Coordinates of C-alpha atoms (C1' of nucleotides) in Angstrom, one line a residue:
Chain A
M1 CA -52.5 35.1 192.5
P2 CA -54.4 36.6 195.7
D3 CA -54.0 34.3 198.3
V4 CA -57.6 33.9 199.6
T5 CA -56.8 31.1 202.0
P6 CA -59.0 32.2 205.4
E7 CA -57.2 32.9 208.0
P8 CA -57.5 29.8 210.6
A9 CA -59.7 31.0 213.7
P10 CA -57.8 32.2 216.6
S11 CA -59.1 29.5 219.2
A12 CA -57.6 27.1 216.7
A13 CA -53.8 28.9 215.6
L14 CA -50.8 28.1 218.0
P15 CA -49.4 30.7 219.0
A16 CA -46.2 31.5 216.1
L17 CA -42.8 30.2 217.0
P18 CA -39.9 33.4 216.1
R19 CA -38.9 32.5 212.5
R20 CA -35.5 30.7 212.6
I21 CA -33.4 30.6 209.5
A22 CA -30.4 28.9 208.9
H23 CA -27.6 29.1 206.2
L24 CA -25.3 26.6 205.7
D25 CA -22.0 26.7 203.8
M26 CA -19.6 23.8 202.7
D27 CA -16.1 24.7 203.9
A28 CA -13.6 24.8 201.2
F29 CA -16.1 22.4 199.1
F30 CA -14.7 22.2 196.1
A31 CA -10.5 21.9 197.5
S32 CA -12.2 19.6 200.6
V33 CA -13.6 16.9 197.9
E34 CA -10.4 16.9 196.3
L35 CA -8.1 16.5 199.3
L36 CA -10.5 13.5 200.4
R37 CA -9.3 12.0 197.1
Y38 CA -5.6 12.8 197.4
P39 CA -4.6 12.9 201.0
Q40 CA -0.8 13.0 199.8
L41 CA -1.9 16.6 199.1
K42 CA -2.8 18.2 202.4
G43 CA -1.0 20.8 203.2
L44 CA 0.6 21.6 199.7
P45 CA -0.3 24.5 197.2
V46 CA -2.9 23.2 195.1
V47 CA -5.3 25.2 192.4
I48 CA -8.1 23.5 191.3
G49 CA -10.1 24.3 188.1
G50 CA -9.4 25.0 184.7
G51 CA -10.9 21.8 184.3
R52 CA -9.6 21.6 180.4
R53 CA -8.3 19.0 178.3
Q54 CA -4.5 20.2 179.8
V55 CA -5.3 18.7 183.2
D56 CA -7.2 15.9 182.9
E57 CA -5.1 14.4 180.3
A58 CA -1.8 15.4 182.3
L59 CA -3.7 13.3 185.2
M60 CA -5.4 10.6 183.3
A61 CA -1.8 9.9 181.8
R62 CA -0.6 8.4 184.9
Q63 CA -2.4 4.6 185.0
G64 CA -5.8 5.2 185.0
E65 CA -8.4 6.4 187.1
R66 CA -8.2 4.0 190.1
A67 CA -4.6 4.5 190.6
L68 CA -5.2 8.2 190.8
R69 CA -5.5 8.2 194.4
F70 CA -1.8 6.6 194.6
I71 CA 0.2 9.1 192.4
P72 CA 3.7 9.7 194.3
V73 CA 3.0 13.8 194.9
E74 CA 5.9 14.9 192.3
E75 CA 4.0 13.3 189.8
F76 CA 1.0 15.6 190.0
P77 CA 1.0 18.0 186.6
L78 CA 2.2 21.6 188.0
L79 CA 0.7 24.7 187.2
K80 CA 3.7 26.3 185.3
D81 CA 3.0 23.8 182.6
Y82 CA -1.0 25.0 182.3
T83 CA -1.3 26.4 178.9
G84 CA -5.2 26.6 178.6
R85 CA -7.7 29.8 179.3
G86 CA -9.2 28.7 182.2
V87 CA -9.9 30.3 185.9
I88 CA -9.3 29.2 189.5
T89 CA -12.5 27.8 191.2
T90 CA -10.7 27.4 194.5
A91 CA -7.5 27.2 196.0
T92 CA -6.2 25.5 199.0
Y93 CA -4.8 27.5 201.6
A94 CA -1.3 27.1 201.3
A95 CA -1.7 28.0 197.4
R96 CA -3.7 31.2 198.9
Q97 CA -0.4 32.4 200.7
F98 CA 1.3 32.8 197.2
G99 CA -1.9 35.6 196.3
V100 CA -3.6 33.0 193.9
G101 CA -7.7 32.9 194.8
S102 CA -10.8 32.1 193.3
A103 CA -11.5 33.7 189.4
M104 CA -8.3 34.4 188.7
G105 CA -6.9 33.5 185.3
M106 CA -4.8 30.0 185.7
M107 CA -1.9 31.8 183.0
K108 CA -1.7 34.8 186.1
A109 CA -1.5 32.1 188.7
A110 CA 1.0 30.6 187.2
K111 CA 3.1 33.4 187.3
L112 CA 2.3 33.9 191.6
C113 CA 2.8 30.7 192.5
P114 CA 4.6 28.0 189.4
Q115 CA 5.2 25.3 191.7
A116 CA 1.6 24.8 192.6
I117 CA -0.2 21.6 191.7
V118 CA -3.5 22.0 189.3
L119 CA -6.0 19.6 189.4
P120 CA -9.3 19.6 187.0
V121 CA -12.7 20.2 188.5
D122 CA -14.5 16.7 188.8
F123 CA -17.9 18.0 188.2
D124 CA -19.6 14.2 188.9
E125 CA -17.3 13.6 192.3
I126 CA -18.7 17.4 193.5
R127 CA -22.2 16.8 192.6
R128 CA -22.2 13.8 194.2
F129 CA -20.7 14.8 197.7
S130 CA -23.3 17.8 196.9
R131 CA -26.2 15.3 197.0
A132 CA -24.9 13.2 199.9
F133 CA -24.7 17.0 202.6
K134 CA -28.7 17.6 201.1
S135 CA -30.3 14.8 201.8
T136 CA -28.6 14.7 205.5
I137 CA -30.1 17.7 206.0
A138 CA -33.3 17.1 204.6
E139 CA -33.8 14.3 206.6
I140 CA -33.3 16.3 209.8
A141 CA -34.9 19.6 208.6
P142 CA -36.9 19.1 205.4
L143 CA -37.8 22.9 204.8
M144 CA -34.5 23.2 202.7
Q145 CA -33.6 25.6 199.6
D146 CA -31.0 24.9 197.2
R147 CA -28.6 27.9 196.7
G148 CA -26.4 26.6 194.3
I149 CA -23.7 23.2 194.8
D150 CA -22.6 23.8 198.2
E151 CA -24.8 26.3 200.2
V152 CA -28.6 25.5 201.4
Y153 CA -31.0 27.8 203.5
I154 CA -33.0 25.8 206.4
D155 CA -36.2 26.7 208.0
F156 CA -35.6 26.0 212.0
T157 CA -38.6 27.3 212.8
D158 CA -40.7 24.5 213.3
V159 CA -38.5 21.6 213.6
P160 CA -38.3 19.7 216.4
G161 CA -35.6 21.4 218.7
G162 CA -34.7 24.0 216.5
Q163 CA -35.6 26.9 218.8
R164 CA -33.1 25.8 221.4
D165 CA -30.4 27.8 222.4
G166 CA -31.6 29.9 219.5
G167 CA -31.2 27.2 216.6
R168 CA -27.7 26.2 217.5
A169 CA -28.4 22.5 218.9
L170 CA -30.2 22.0 215.9
A171 CA -26.8 23.3 213.8
R172 CA -24.5 21.4 215.2
L173 CA -26.9 18.3 215.0
I174 CA -26.9 18.9 211.4
Q175 CA -23.0 19.6 211.3
R176 CA -22.3 16.1 213.2
A177 CA -24.2 14.3 210.4
I178 CA -22.9 15.7 207.1
F179 CA -19.3 15.1 209.1
E180 CA -19.7 11.5 210.1
K181 CA -21.5 11.3 206.1
T182 CA -19.0 13.0 203.8
A183 CA -16.1 13.9 206.6
L184 CA -16.4 17.4 205.6
T185 CA -17.0 20.0 207.4
C186 CA -19.7 23.3 206.8
S187 CA -20.4 26.9 208.8
I188 CA -23.7 28.0 209.5
G189 CA -25.4 31.0 210.6
V190 CA -28.6 30.9 212.5
A191 CA -30.9 34.4 212.6
P192 CA -34.6 35.9 212.4
N193 CA -34.2 35.8 208.1
K194 CA -32.0 34.3 205.0
L195 CA -30.7 37.7 204.8
L196 CA -29.1 37.7 208.2
A197 CA -28.3 33.9 208.1
K198 CA -26.2 34.2 205.4
M199 CA -24.1 37.0 207.1
A200 CA -24.1 35.4 210.0
S201 CA -22.9 31.7 208.4
E202 CA -19.7 33.8 207.5
F203 CA -18.8 34.9 211.1
D204 CA -16.8 31.8 212.3
K205 CA -15.6 29.8 209.7
P206 CA -14.4 27.0 209.2
N207 CA -16.8 24.5 210.9
G208 CA -18.2 27.0 212.7
I209 CA -21.6 27.8 214.2
S210 CA -23.0 31.8 214.7
V211 CA -26.1 32.6 215.7
I212 CA -27.5 36.3 215.7
H213 CA -30.8 38.0 216.9
E214 CA -32.6 41.1 216.1
A215 CA -31.2 42.9 218.7
D216 CA -27.8 42.1 217.4
L217 CA -28.1 43.9 214.3
Q218 CA -26.4 47.2 215.5
S219 CA -23.1 45.5 217.0
C220 CA -22.8 42.7 214.5
I221 CA -24.3 43.9 211.2
W222 CA -23.7 47.5 210.9
P223 CA -20.1 47.8 211.2
L224 CA -19.6 45.0 208.3
G225 CA -19.1 46.7 204.8
V226 CA -22.0 47.3 202.2
R227 CA -20.9 44.4 200.1
K228 CA -21.1 42.2 202.7
I229 CA -25.4 42.1 201.8
N230 CA -26.0 39.1 199.4
G231 CA -27.3 41.3 196.6
I232 CA -24.9 44.2 196.7
G233 CA -21.9 43.4 194.2
P234 CA -18.9 45.5 192.8
K235 CA -20.9 48.0 191.1
S236 CA -23.8 49.2 193.7
G237 CA -20.3 49.1 196.0
D238 CA -18.5 51.1 194.2
R239 CA -21.5 53.8 193.7
L240 CA -21.9 53.5 197.3
A241 CA -18.6 54.3 197.9
A242 CA -18.8 57.2 195.9
L243 CA -21.3 58.3 197.9
G244 CA -19.4 57.9 200.9
I245 CA -21.6 54.8 202.4
Q246 CA -19.2 52.0 203.0
T247 CA -20.7 50.1 206.0
I248 CA -24.2 48.8 206.6
G249 CA -24.4 51.1 209.4
E250 CA -24.2 54.1 207.2
L251 CA -26.2 52.3 204.6
A252 CA -28.7 52.3 207.3
A253 CA -28.4 55.8 208.2
Q254 CA -29.4 57.3 205.2
D255 CA -32.5 58.4 203.9
R256 CA -35.3 56.2 202.3
Q257 CA -35.8 58.8 199.5
F258 CA -32.5 59.7 198.6
L259 CA -31.5 55.8 198.2
V260 CA -34.7 55.4 196.0
K261 CA -33.5 58.7 193.9
Q262 CA -30.0 57.7 193.8
F263 CA -31.0 53.9 192.9
G264 CA -34.4 53.5 191.4
K265 CA -37.7 52.5 193.5
A266 CA -36.9 49.1 193.7
S267 CA -33.3 48.5 194.5
G268 CA -33.4 52.1 196.7
A269 CA -36.2 50.6 199.1
W270 CA -34.2 47.4 198.9
M271 CA -31.1 48.5 200.5
H272 CA -32.9 50.6 202.9
E273 CA -34.5 47.7 204.3
V274 CA -31.9 45.2 204.1
A275 CA -29.9 47.6 206.1
W276 CA -32.1 47.4 208.7
G277 CA -32.1 43.7 208.6
R278 CA -35.5 43.0 207.5
D279 CA -36.1 40.2 204.8
D280 CA -39.5 38.2 204.7
S281 CA -38.6 36.0 202.1
P282 CA -39.6 32.9 202.7
V283 CA -37.3 29.3 202.5
V284 CA -38.5 27.6 199.0
T285 CA -38.0 24.0 198.7
E286 CA -39.1 23.3 195.0
S287 CA -38.4 25.9 192.0
E288 CA -38.7 25.1 188.1
P289 CA -35.7 25.8 186.0
V290 CA -36.4 29.3 184.1
S291 CA -33.5 28.5 181.9
M292 CA -30.9 26.3 180.5
S293 CA -27.6 27.3 178.5
R294 CA -24.5 25.7 177.8
E295 CA -21.3 27.8 175.9
T296 CA -17.9 27.3 175.7
T297 CA -15.0 29.4 175.7
F298 CA -12.8 28.9 172.9
E299 CA -9.0 27.5 173.1
R300 CA -8.0 30.6 171.3
D301 CA -10.4 33.3 169.3
L302 CA -12.0 32.4 166.0
H303 CA -13.5 34.1 163.7
A304 CA -16.6 34.1 161.7
V305 CA -15.6 33.6 158.1
R306 CA -11.4 32.3 158.5
D307 CA -13.1 29.5 161.0
K308 CA -16.1 28.9 159.5
A309 CA -16.1 25.2 159.8
E310 CA -14.8 24.9 163.5
L311 CA -17.2 27.1 164.6
G312 CA -20.0 25.7 162.8
E313 CA -19.4 22.6 164.5
I314 CA -19.2 24.0 168.2
F315 CA -22.2 25.8 167.3
T316 CA -23.9 22.5 166.5
R317 CA -22.4 20.6 169.2
L318 CA -23.7 23.2 172.0
C319 CA -27.1 22.9 170.6
E320 CA -26.8 19.0 170.8
Q321 CA -26.0 19.5 174.7
L322 CA -28.7 21.8 175.4
A323 CA -30.9 19.7 173.7
G324 CA -29.6 17.0 175.6
D325 CA -29.8 18.8 178.8
L326 CA -33.6 19.9 178.1
Q327 CA -34.5 15.7 177.4
R328 CA -32.6 14.5 180.3
K329 CA -34.8 16.7 182.4
G330 CA -37.7 16.4 181.2
Y331 CA -38.4 20.1 179.6
V332 CA -39.3 22.1 177.0
A333 CA -38.5 25.2 175.4
K334 CA -40.0 28.0 173.3
T335 CA -37.3 30.8 173.2
I336 CA -33.9 29.9 171.9
G337 CA -31.2 32.6 172.4
I338 CA -27.5 32.9 171.4
K339 CA -24.4 34.4 173.6
L340 CA -21.5 35.7 171.8
R341 CA -18.5 37.2 173.5
Y342 CA -16.1 38.9 171.5
D343 CA -12.5 39.1 172.0
D344 CA -12.8 42.4 173.3
F345 CA -15.0 41.0 176.2
R346 CA -18.3 42.8 174.8
I347 CA -21.1 40.3 175.1
A348 CA -24.2 40.2 172.8
T349 CA -27.4 38.0 173.1
R350 CA -30.4 37.7 170.6
D351 CA -33.2 35.6 171.2
Q352 CA -36.4 34.3 169.3
T353 CA -39.9 33.1 170.6
A354 CA -40.9 30.2 168.0
Q355 CA -44.5 29.1 167.6
A356 CA -44.2 25.8 169.5
Y357 CA -42.3 24.4 172.4
T358 CA -39.1 22.3 171.2
A359 CA -36.4 20.1 172.8
D360 CA -35.2 18.9 169.8
S361 CA -31.5 19.9 168.5
R362 CA -32.0 20.5 165.0
T363 CA -34.7 22.8 165.5
I364 CA -32.8 24.8 168.2
R365 CA -30.1 24.6 166.1
K366 CA -32.2 26.3 163.0
I367 CA -33.5 29.2 165.5
A368 CA -30.4 29.6 167.5
G369 CA -28.7 29.7 163.5
L370 CA -31.5 32.6 162.8
C371 CA -30.4 34.4 166.1
L372 CA -26.6 34.2 164.9
K373 CA -27.7 36.3 161.7
R374 CA -28.6 39.0 163.6
V375 CA -25.7 39.5 165.5
P376 CA -22.5 41.5 163.9
L377 CA -19.7 39.5 163.3
D378 CA -17.3 40.8 162.0
Q379 CA -15.2 40.8 165.2
R380 CA -13.4 37.8 166.4
L381 CA -14.9 35.7 168.9
R382 CA -14.3 34.1 172.2
L383 CA -16.9 32.5 173.4
L384 CA -20.3 31.0 171.9
G385 CA -23.4 30.0 173.8
V386 CA -26.5 28.6 173.4
R387 CA -30.0 28.9 175.8
A388 CA -33.1 27.9 176.1
S389 CA -35.9 29.5 177.7
A390 CA -39.6 29.7 178.5
L391 CA -39.6 26.4 179.9
V392 CA -42.3 24.0 180.5
K393 CA -42.4 20.2 181.8
A394 CA -42.4 18.4 178.8
G395 CA -46.0 16.9 178.4
E396 CA -47.5 19.8 179.9
A397 CA -46.6 22.8 177.0
P398 CA -49.8 24.1 175.9
V399 CA -51.0 23.2 172.4
H400 CA -51.4 26.6 171.5
E401 CA -49.7 28.5 169.2
S402 CA -48.0 31.9 170.6
K403 CA -50.3 35.0 169.9
R404 CA -48.2 36.8 167.9
P405 CA -45.8 35.8 165.2
V406 CA -42.5 37.3 166.4
A407 CA -40.9 36.4 163.4
Q408 CA -42.8 39.2 162.0
A409 CA -41.4 41.8 164.2
N410 CA -38.0 40.8 163.9
A411 CA -37.8 40.8 160.4
A412 CA -37.5 44.3 159.6
Q413 CA -34.1 44.5 162.3
T414 CA -32.6 41.4 161.1
A415 CA -32.8 43.0 157.4
I416 CA -30.5 45.9 159.0
E417 CA -28.5 43.6 161.0
S418 CA -27.9 41.1 158.5
I419 CA -25.9 43.4 155.9
A420 CA -22.7 42.8 158.2
N421 CA -22.9 38.6 158.2
Y422 CA -22.2 37.5 155.3
S423 CA -25.0 35.0 155.7
L424 CA -23.0 32.1 157.4
F425 CA -25.2 30.4 159.4
Chain B
dT1 C1' -0.7 34.6 176.9
dC2 C1' -5.4 38.6 182.0
dT3 C1' -10.8 37.5 182.6
dG4 C1' -14.6 29.6 183.2
dG5 C1' -19.6 28.3 182.8
dG6 C1' -24.2 28.0 184.9
dG7 C1' -27.8 30.2 186.5
dT8 C1' -31.4 34.5 188.8
dC9 C1' -33.5 38.5 188.6
dC10 C1' -34.1 43.2 187.0
dT11 C1' -35.1 47.4 183.6
dA12 C1' -36.4 49.3 179.6
dG13 C1' -38.7 50.0 175.1
dG14 C1' -42.0 48.6 171.3
dA15 C1' -45.8 46.3 169.7
dC16 C1' -50.0 44.9 170.5
dC17 C1' -54.6 44.7 172.6
dC18 C1' -58.5 46.3 175.2
Chain C
dT1 C1' -59.7 61.7 164.2
dC2 C1' -57.4 62.3 168.5
dT3 C1' -55.8 60.9 173.5
dG4 C1' -54.8 58.3 177.1
dG5 C1' -54.0 54.3 180.2
dG6 C1' -53.6 49.4 181.6
dG7 C1' -51.6 45.0 180.7
dT8 C1' -49.0 41.6 178.4
dC9 C1' -45.5 40.0 175.5
dC10 C1' -41.1 39.6 173.5
dT11 C1' -36.5 41.5 173.3
dA12 C1' -31.3 43.4 175.0
dG13 C1' -28.5 44.2 178.6
dG14 C1' -26.7 44.2 182.8
dA15 C1' -25.9 43.1 187.8
dC16 C1' -25.1 39.8 190.6
dC17 C1' -24.4 34.7 193.0
dC18 C1' -22.2 30.5 193.3

DNA sequence: TCTGGGGTCCTAGGACCC
DNA sequence: TCTGGGGTCCTAGGACCC
């Protein structure tokens, strides 16, 4: 929508303050929260993750939750006894020294550090701390953008004192307030925009503050690897490396047209911009969810025929959980989809847009079932997921029906694909 | 006994409408 | 009948992030 707001008269306008944007990152958030709970584990190799029944039961079998904090160290479950398929969410420094780290499979980690103590992720507790640190920030600087459970952007520009010392004074104030409230530390980067602030927050970890200005681009940013840019992941990193581009400075030195040719119009131009430290995206305080989903990896790979009953139960449960999420958060969805991961890790998705919006578990189950009929099921499955998108707030759903009955468009393809599907669902 | 769960955004092709 | 262009919606897949 075009912005037709008239410019304020020049005489009324105050001189614009330079943008100061902060990125705040909690230090080792999950591990720190767990250590507050179990102080007896400080300094020991601890791995957090898995989050599966094995660990939960091992812990809960002790003496009940109230007494957990007094468990003697030698009674905590060890990584070598873990039997699930989870991955590590985070590991303490003592555990990292053995080579274990985030996203590593628990089984692989158990080989590297069998004596590590393993704890399940307590998401309720994590969320409690997340709300606490975010509300502490919002009281001081209300223009705050959520970036996941342990990160936020904050616009310092118009906060009283936000310009002092380039933002360092306000950053220090926020750091102290969070520590007083939660006993947790964080690292903050302050810069002219979100892109640079995000990079700056990594400069001085843990419990650090780093402030950068436009003039620091060449000295502070250009020597960094391209992977430090938020948005350049493993694939783009590899492709850039293949072109001989390792650092952000080398990226900045590339001809814009060359990058556009290599990475496409949008990505190529974007890479050139960010390499020069340019980013004018605003700090956004509110945003509506685009989709909600539930998925689960099975304890063992399941086959659509032999494990039909088990699979059907899991499928129904996922639909019920998703419906519960939608209802609790007050949304209805028009598009329902499924996601499968086969035993060879290939992923397939199907979705279908319905005539009406819904948050009803049986309706979701029905549409998701139609999606499942359109996907090959002759191979073992490792994961099943259900997704709701095209969301609107419940009560605000348009009463008009979808312009086009999508089911018709899908009919031909459905007929072809379902041949292999044994009409299971 | 490798490899979780919950998201966002982008691309690209086809259908359909004007 | 042929040609063409713009715009929107729908679907599948993929990159990326926390």
